[in-house]
mmCIF file of C-alpha atoms in Angstrom:
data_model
loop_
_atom_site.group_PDB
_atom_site.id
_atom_site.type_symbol
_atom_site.label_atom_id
_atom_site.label_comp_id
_atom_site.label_asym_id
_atom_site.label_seq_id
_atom_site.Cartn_x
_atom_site.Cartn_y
_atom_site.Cartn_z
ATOM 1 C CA UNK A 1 -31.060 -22.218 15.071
ATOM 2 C CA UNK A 2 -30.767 -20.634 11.877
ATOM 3 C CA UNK A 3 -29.173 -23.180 9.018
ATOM 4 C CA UNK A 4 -25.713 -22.603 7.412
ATOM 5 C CA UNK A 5 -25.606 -21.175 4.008
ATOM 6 C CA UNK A 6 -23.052 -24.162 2.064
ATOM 7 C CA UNK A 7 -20.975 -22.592 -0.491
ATOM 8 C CA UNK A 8 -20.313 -25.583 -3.246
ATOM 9 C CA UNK A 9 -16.836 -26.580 -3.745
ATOM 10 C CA UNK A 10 -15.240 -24.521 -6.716
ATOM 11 C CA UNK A 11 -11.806 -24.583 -8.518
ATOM 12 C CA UNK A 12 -9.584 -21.535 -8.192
ATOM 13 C CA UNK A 13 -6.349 -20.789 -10.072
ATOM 14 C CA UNK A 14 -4.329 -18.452 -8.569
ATOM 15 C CA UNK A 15 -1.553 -16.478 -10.841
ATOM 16 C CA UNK A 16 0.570 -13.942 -9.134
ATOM 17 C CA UNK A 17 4.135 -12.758 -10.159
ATOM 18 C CA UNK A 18 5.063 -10.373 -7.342
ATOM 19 C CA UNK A 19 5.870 -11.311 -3.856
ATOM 20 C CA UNK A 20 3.327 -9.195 -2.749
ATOM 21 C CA UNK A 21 0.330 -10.684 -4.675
ATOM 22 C CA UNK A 22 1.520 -13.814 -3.863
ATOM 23 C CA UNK A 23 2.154 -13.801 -0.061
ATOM 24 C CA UNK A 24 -1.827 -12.687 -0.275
ATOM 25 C CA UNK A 25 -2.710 -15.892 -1.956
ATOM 26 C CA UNK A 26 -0.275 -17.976 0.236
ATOM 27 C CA UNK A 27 -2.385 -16.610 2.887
ATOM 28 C CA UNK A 28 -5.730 -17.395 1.985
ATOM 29 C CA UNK A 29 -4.740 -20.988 0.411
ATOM 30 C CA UNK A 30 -5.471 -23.120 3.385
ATOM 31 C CA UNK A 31 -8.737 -21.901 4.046
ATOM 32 C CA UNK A 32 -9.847 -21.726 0.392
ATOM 33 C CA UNK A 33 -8.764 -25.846 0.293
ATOM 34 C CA UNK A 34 -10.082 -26.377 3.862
ATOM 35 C CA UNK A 35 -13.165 -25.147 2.846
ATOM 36 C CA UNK A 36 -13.296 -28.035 0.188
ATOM 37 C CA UNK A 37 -12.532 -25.799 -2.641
ATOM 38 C CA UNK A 38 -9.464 -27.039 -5.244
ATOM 39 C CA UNK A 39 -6.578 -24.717 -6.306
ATOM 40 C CA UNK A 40 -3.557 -24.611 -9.164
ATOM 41 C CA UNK A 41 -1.300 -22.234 -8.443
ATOM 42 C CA UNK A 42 0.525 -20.607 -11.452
ATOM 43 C CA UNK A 43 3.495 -19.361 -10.145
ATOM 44 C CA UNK A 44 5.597 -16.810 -11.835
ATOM 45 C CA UNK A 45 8.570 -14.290 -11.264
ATOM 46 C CA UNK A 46 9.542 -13.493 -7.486
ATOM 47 C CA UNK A 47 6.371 -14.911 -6.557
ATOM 48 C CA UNK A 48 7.941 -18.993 -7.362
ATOM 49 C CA UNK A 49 9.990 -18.406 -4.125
ATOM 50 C CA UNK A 50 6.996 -17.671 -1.903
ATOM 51 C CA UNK A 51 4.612 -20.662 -3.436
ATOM 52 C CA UNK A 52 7.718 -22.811 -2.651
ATOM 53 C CA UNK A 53 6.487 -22.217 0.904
ATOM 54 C CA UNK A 54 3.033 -23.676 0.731
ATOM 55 C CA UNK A 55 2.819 -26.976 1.666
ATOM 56 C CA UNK A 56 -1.136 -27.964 1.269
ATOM 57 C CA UNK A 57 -2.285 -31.492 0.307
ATOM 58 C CA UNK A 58 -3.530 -31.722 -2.986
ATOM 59 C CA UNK A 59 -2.816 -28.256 -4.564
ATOM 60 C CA UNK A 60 -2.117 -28.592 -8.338
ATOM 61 C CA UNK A 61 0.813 -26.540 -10.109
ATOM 62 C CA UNK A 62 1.000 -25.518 -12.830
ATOM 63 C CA UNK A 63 4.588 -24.502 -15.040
ATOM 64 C CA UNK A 64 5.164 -21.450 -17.881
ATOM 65 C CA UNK A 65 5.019 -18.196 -18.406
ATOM 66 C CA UNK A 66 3.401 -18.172 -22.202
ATOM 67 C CA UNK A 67 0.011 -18.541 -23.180
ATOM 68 C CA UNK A 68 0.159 -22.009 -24.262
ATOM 69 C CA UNK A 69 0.811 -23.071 -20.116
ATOM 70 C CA UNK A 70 -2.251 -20.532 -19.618
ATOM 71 C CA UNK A 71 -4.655 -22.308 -22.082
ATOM 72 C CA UNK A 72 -3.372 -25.625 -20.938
ATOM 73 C CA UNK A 73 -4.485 -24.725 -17.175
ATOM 74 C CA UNK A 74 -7.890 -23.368 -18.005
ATOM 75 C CA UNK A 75 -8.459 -26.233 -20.284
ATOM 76 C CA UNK A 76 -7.411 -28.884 -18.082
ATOM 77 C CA UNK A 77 -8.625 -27.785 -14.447
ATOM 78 C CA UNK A 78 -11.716 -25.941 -15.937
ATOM 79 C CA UNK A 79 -11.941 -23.092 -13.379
ATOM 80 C CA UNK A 80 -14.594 -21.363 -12.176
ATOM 81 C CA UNK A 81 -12.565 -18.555 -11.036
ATOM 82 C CA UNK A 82 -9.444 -16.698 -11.552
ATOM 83 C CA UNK A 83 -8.009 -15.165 -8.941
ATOM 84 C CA UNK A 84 -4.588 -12.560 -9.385
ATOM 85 C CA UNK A 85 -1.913 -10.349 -7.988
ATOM 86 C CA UNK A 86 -1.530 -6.895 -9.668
ATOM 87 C CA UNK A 87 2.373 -6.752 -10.459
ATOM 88 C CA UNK A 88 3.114 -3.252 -11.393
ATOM 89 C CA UNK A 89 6.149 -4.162 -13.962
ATOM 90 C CA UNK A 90 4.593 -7.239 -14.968
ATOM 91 C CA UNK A 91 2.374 -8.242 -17.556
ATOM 92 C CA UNK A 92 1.647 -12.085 -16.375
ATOM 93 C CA UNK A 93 -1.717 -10.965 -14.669
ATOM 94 C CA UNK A 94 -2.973 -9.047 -17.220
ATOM 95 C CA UNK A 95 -2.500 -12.260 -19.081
ATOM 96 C CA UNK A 96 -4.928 -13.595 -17.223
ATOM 97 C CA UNK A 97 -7.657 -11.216 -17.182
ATOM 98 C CA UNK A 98 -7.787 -11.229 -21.001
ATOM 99 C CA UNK A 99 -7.572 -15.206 -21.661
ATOM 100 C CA UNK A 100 -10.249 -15.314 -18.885
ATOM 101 C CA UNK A 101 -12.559 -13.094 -20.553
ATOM 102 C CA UNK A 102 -11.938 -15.018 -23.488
ATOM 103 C CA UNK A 103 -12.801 -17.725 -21.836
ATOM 104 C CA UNK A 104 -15.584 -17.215 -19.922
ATOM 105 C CA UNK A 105 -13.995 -17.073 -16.751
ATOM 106 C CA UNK A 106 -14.215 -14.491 -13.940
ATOM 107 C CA UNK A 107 -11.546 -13.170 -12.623
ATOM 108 C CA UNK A 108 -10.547 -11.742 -8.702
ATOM 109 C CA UNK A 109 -7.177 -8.808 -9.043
ATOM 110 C CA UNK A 110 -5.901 -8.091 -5.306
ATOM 111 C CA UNK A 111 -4.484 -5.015 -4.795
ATOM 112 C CA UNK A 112 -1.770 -5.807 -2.220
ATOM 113 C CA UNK A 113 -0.424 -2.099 -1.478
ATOM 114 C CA UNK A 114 -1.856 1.580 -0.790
ATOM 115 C CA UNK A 115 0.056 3.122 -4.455
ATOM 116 C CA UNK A 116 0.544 2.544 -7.593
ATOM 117 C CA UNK A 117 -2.770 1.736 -8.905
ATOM 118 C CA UNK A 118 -2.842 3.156 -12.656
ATOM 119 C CA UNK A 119 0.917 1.004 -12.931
ATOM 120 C CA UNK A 120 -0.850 -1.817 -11.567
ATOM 121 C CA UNK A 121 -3.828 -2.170 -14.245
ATOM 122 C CA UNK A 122 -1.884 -0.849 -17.257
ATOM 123 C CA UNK A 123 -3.374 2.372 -17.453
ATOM 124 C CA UNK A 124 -1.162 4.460 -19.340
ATOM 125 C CA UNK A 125 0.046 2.140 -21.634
ATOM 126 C CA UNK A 126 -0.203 2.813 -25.269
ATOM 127 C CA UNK A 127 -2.868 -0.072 -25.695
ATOM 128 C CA UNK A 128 -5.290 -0.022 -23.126
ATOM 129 C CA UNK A 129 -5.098 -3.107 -21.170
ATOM 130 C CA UNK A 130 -8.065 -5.856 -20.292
ATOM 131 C CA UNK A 131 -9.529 -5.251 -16.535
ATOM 132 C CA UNK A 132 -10.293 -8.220 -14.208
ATOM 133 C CA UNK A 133 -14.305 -8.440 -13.468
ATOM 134 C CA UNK A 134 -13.616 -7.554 -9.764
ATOM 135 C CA UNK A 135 -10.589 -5.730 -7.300
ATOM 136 C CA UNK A 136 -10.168 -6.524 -4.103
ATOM 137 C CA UNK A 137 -8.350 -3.879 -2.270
ATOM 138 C CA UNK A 138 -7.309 -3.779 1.370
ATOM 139 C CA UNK A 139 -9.413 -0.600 2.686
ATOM 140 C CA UNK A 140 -12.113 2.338 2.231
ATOM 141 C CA UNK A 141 -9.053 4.587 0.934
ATOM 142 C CA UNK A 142 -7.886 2.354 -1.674
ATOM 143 C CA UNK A 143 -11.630 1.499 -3.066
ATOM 144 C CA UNK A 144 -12.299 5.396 -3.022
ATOM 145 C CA UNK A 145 -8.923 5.951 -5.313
ATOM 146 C CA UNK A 146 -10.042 2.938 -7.122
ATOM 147 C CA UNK A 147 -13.353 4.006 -7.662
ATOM 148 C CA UNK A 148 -12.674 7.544 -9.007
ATOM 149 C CA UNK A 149 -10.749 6.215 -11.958
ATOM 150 C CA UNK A 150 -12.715 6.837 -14.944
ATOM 151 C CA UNK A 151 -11.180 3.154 -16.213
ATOM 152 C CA UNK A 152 -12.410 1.080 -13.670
ATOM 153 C CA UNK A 153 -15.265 -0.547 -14.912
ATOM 154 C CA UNK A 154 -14.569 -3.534 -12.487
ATOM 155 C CA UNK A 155 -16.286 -4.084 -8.734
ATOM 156 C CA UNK A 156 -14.132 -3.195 -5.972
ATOM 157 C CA UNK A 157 -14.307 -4.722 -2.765
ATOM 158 C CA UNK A 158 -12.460 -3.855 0.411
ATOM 159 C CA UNK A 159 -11.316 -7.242 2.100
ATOM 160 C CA UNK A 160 -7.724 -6.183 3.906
ATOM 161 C CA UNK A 161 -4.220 -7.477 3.725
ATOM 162 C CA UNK A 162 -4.824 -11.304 4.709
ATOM 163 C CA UNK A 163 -0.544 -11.583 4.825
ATOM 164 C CA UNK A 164 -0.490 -7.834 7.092
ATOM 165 C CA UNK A 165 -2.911 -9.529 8.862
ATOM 166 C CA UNK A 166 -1.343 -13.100 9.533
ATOM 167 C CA UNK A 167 2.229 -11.391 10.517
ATOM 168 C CA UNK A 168 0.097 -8.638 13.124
ATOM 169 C CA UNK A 169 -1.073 -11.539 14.631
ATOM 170 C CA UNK A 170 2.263 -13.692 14.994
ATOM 171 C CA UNK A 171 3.516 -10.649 16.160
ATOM 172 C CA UNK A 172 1.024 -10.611 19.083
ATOM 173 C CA UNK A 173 1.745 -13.679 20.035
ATOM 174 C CA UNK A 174 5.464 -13.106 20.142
ATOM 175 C CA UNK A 175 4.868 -10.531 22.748
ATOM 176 C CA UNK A 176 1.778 -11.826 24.992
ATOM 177 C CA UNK A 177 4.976 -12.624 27.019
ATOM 178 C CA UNK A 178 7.042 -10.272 27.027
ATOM 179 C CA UNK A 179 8.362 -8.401 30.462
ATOM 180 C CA UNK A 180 6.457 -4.480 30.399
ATOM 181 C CA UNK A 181 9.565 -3.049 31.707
ATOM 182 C CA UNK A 182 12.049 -4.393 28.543
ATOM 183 C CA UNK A 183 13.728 -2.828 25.710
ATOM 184 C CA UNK A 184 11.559 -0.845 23.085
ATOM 185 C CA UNK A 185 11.643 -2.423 19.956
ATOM 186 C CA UNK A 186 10.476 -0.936 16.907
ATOM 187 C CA UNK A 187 9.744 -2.535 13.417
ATOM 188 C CA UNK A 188 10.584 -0.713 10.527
ATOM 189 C CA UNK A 189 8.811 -1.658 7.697
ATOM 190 C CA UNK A 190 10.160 -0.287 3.792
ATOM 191 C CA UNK A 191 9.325 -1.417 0.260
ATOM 192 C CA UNK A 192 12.557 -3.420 -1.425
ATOM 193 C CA UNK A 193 13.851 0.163 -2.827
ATOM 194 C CA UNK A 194 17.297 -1.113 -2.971
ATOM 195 C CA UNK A 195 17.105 -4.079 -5.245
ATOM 196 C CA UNK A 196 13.360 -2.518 -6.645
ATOM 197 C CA UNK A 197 14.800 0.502 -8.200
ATOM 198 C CA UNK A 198 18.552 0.429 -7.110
ATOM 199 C CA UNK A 199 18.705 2.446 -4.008
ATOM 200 C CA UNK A 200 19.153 5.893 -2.693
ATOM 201 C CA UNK A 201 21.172 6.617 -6.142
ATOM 202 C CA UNK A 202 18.310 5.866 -8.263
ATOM 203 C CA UNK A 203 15.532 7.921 -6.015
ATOM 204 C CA UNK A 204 17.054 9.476 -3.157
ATOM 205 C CA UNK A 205 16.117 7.153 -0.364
ATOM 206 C CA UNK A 206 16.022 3.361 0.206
ATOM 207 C CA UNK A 207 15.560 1.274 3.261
ATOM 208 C CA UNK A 208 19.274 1.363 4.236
ATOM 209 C CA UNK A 209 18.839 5.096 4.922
#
């Protein structure tokens, strides 16, 4: 029987502002600390209302928005890896990329969506901004559009939508008992236009239309 590769425990911070980013790392936090591995979460923006939903023994958190909370975490936990959302309107992230550079410290960006992928690494900007040392994007599309950006230096790897993923299956359970012959139900799924950009005023459509 062939033996079992043992990854050593490591110490993660995770740092995401949007909901998006940070439903991914609300995901993946149980298994990360069931796997023996330690996490801080550094909650920020709209993504403090989803980490107020993780309920895991042990998880550190840290508080701030400024670089002084920042430096306080890396000096105090001593990570071995940084791991990020990639908040289009936000520069808390980006943040981290370039004090973990500084620092010494990897860092991990997921890409929790199929657009905006210039917006989401500051490309554009009139400064360019610091890259993470790896993307993680959620399929062969997304690394291809990734990949044919002259400013991504970083490694891109395609690893899914761990919170698409979680609700697909809750959603197959829901229905393993379902009668065949009952109402159709259908899901529609939007981006939060409305309170995002304000609505069909603003850009002609929003998930109310």
């Amino acid at each position: 029987m062939p033996s079992r590769t043992v990854i050593p425990a490591r110490r993660f911070v995770f740092a995401a502002h949007d909901s998006g980013g940070a439903n991914i790392l609300k995901t993946v936090a149980g298994a990360a600390v069931g796997r023996g591995h330690r996490l801080a979460m550094f909650p920020s923006g709209p993504g403090r209302d989803v980490y107020r939903e993780i309920s895991i023994p042990g998880l550190i958190e840290f508080e701030g928005d400024g670089e002084t909370a920042r430096r306080a975490c890396i000096s105090d936990f001593d990570p071995h890896l940084i791991v990020t959302g990639t908040s289009v309107l936000s520069e808390f992230e980006r943040a981290w990329w370039k004090i973990g550079a500084a620092g010494g410290v990897p860092s991990l960006a997921i890409v929790d969506a199929w657009g905006n992928f210039d917006g989401r690494f500051g490309q554009g900007a009139s400064a360019p901004s610091p890259l993470p040392d790896a993307i993680a994007v959620i399929d062969d599309w997304c690394r291809d559009e990734m990949r044919r950006r002259s400013w991504c230096k970083a490694r891109v790897h395609v690893v899914g939508q761990p919170h698409l993923e979680a609700i697909g299956r809750r959603l197959h359970l829901a229905r393993r008992d379902r009668a065949p012959d009952g109402p159709l139900l259908i899901l529609y799924a939007s981006h939060p236009v409305f309170d995002d950009w304000g609505g069909a005023k603003n850009v002609g459509f929003d998930e109310f239309t």
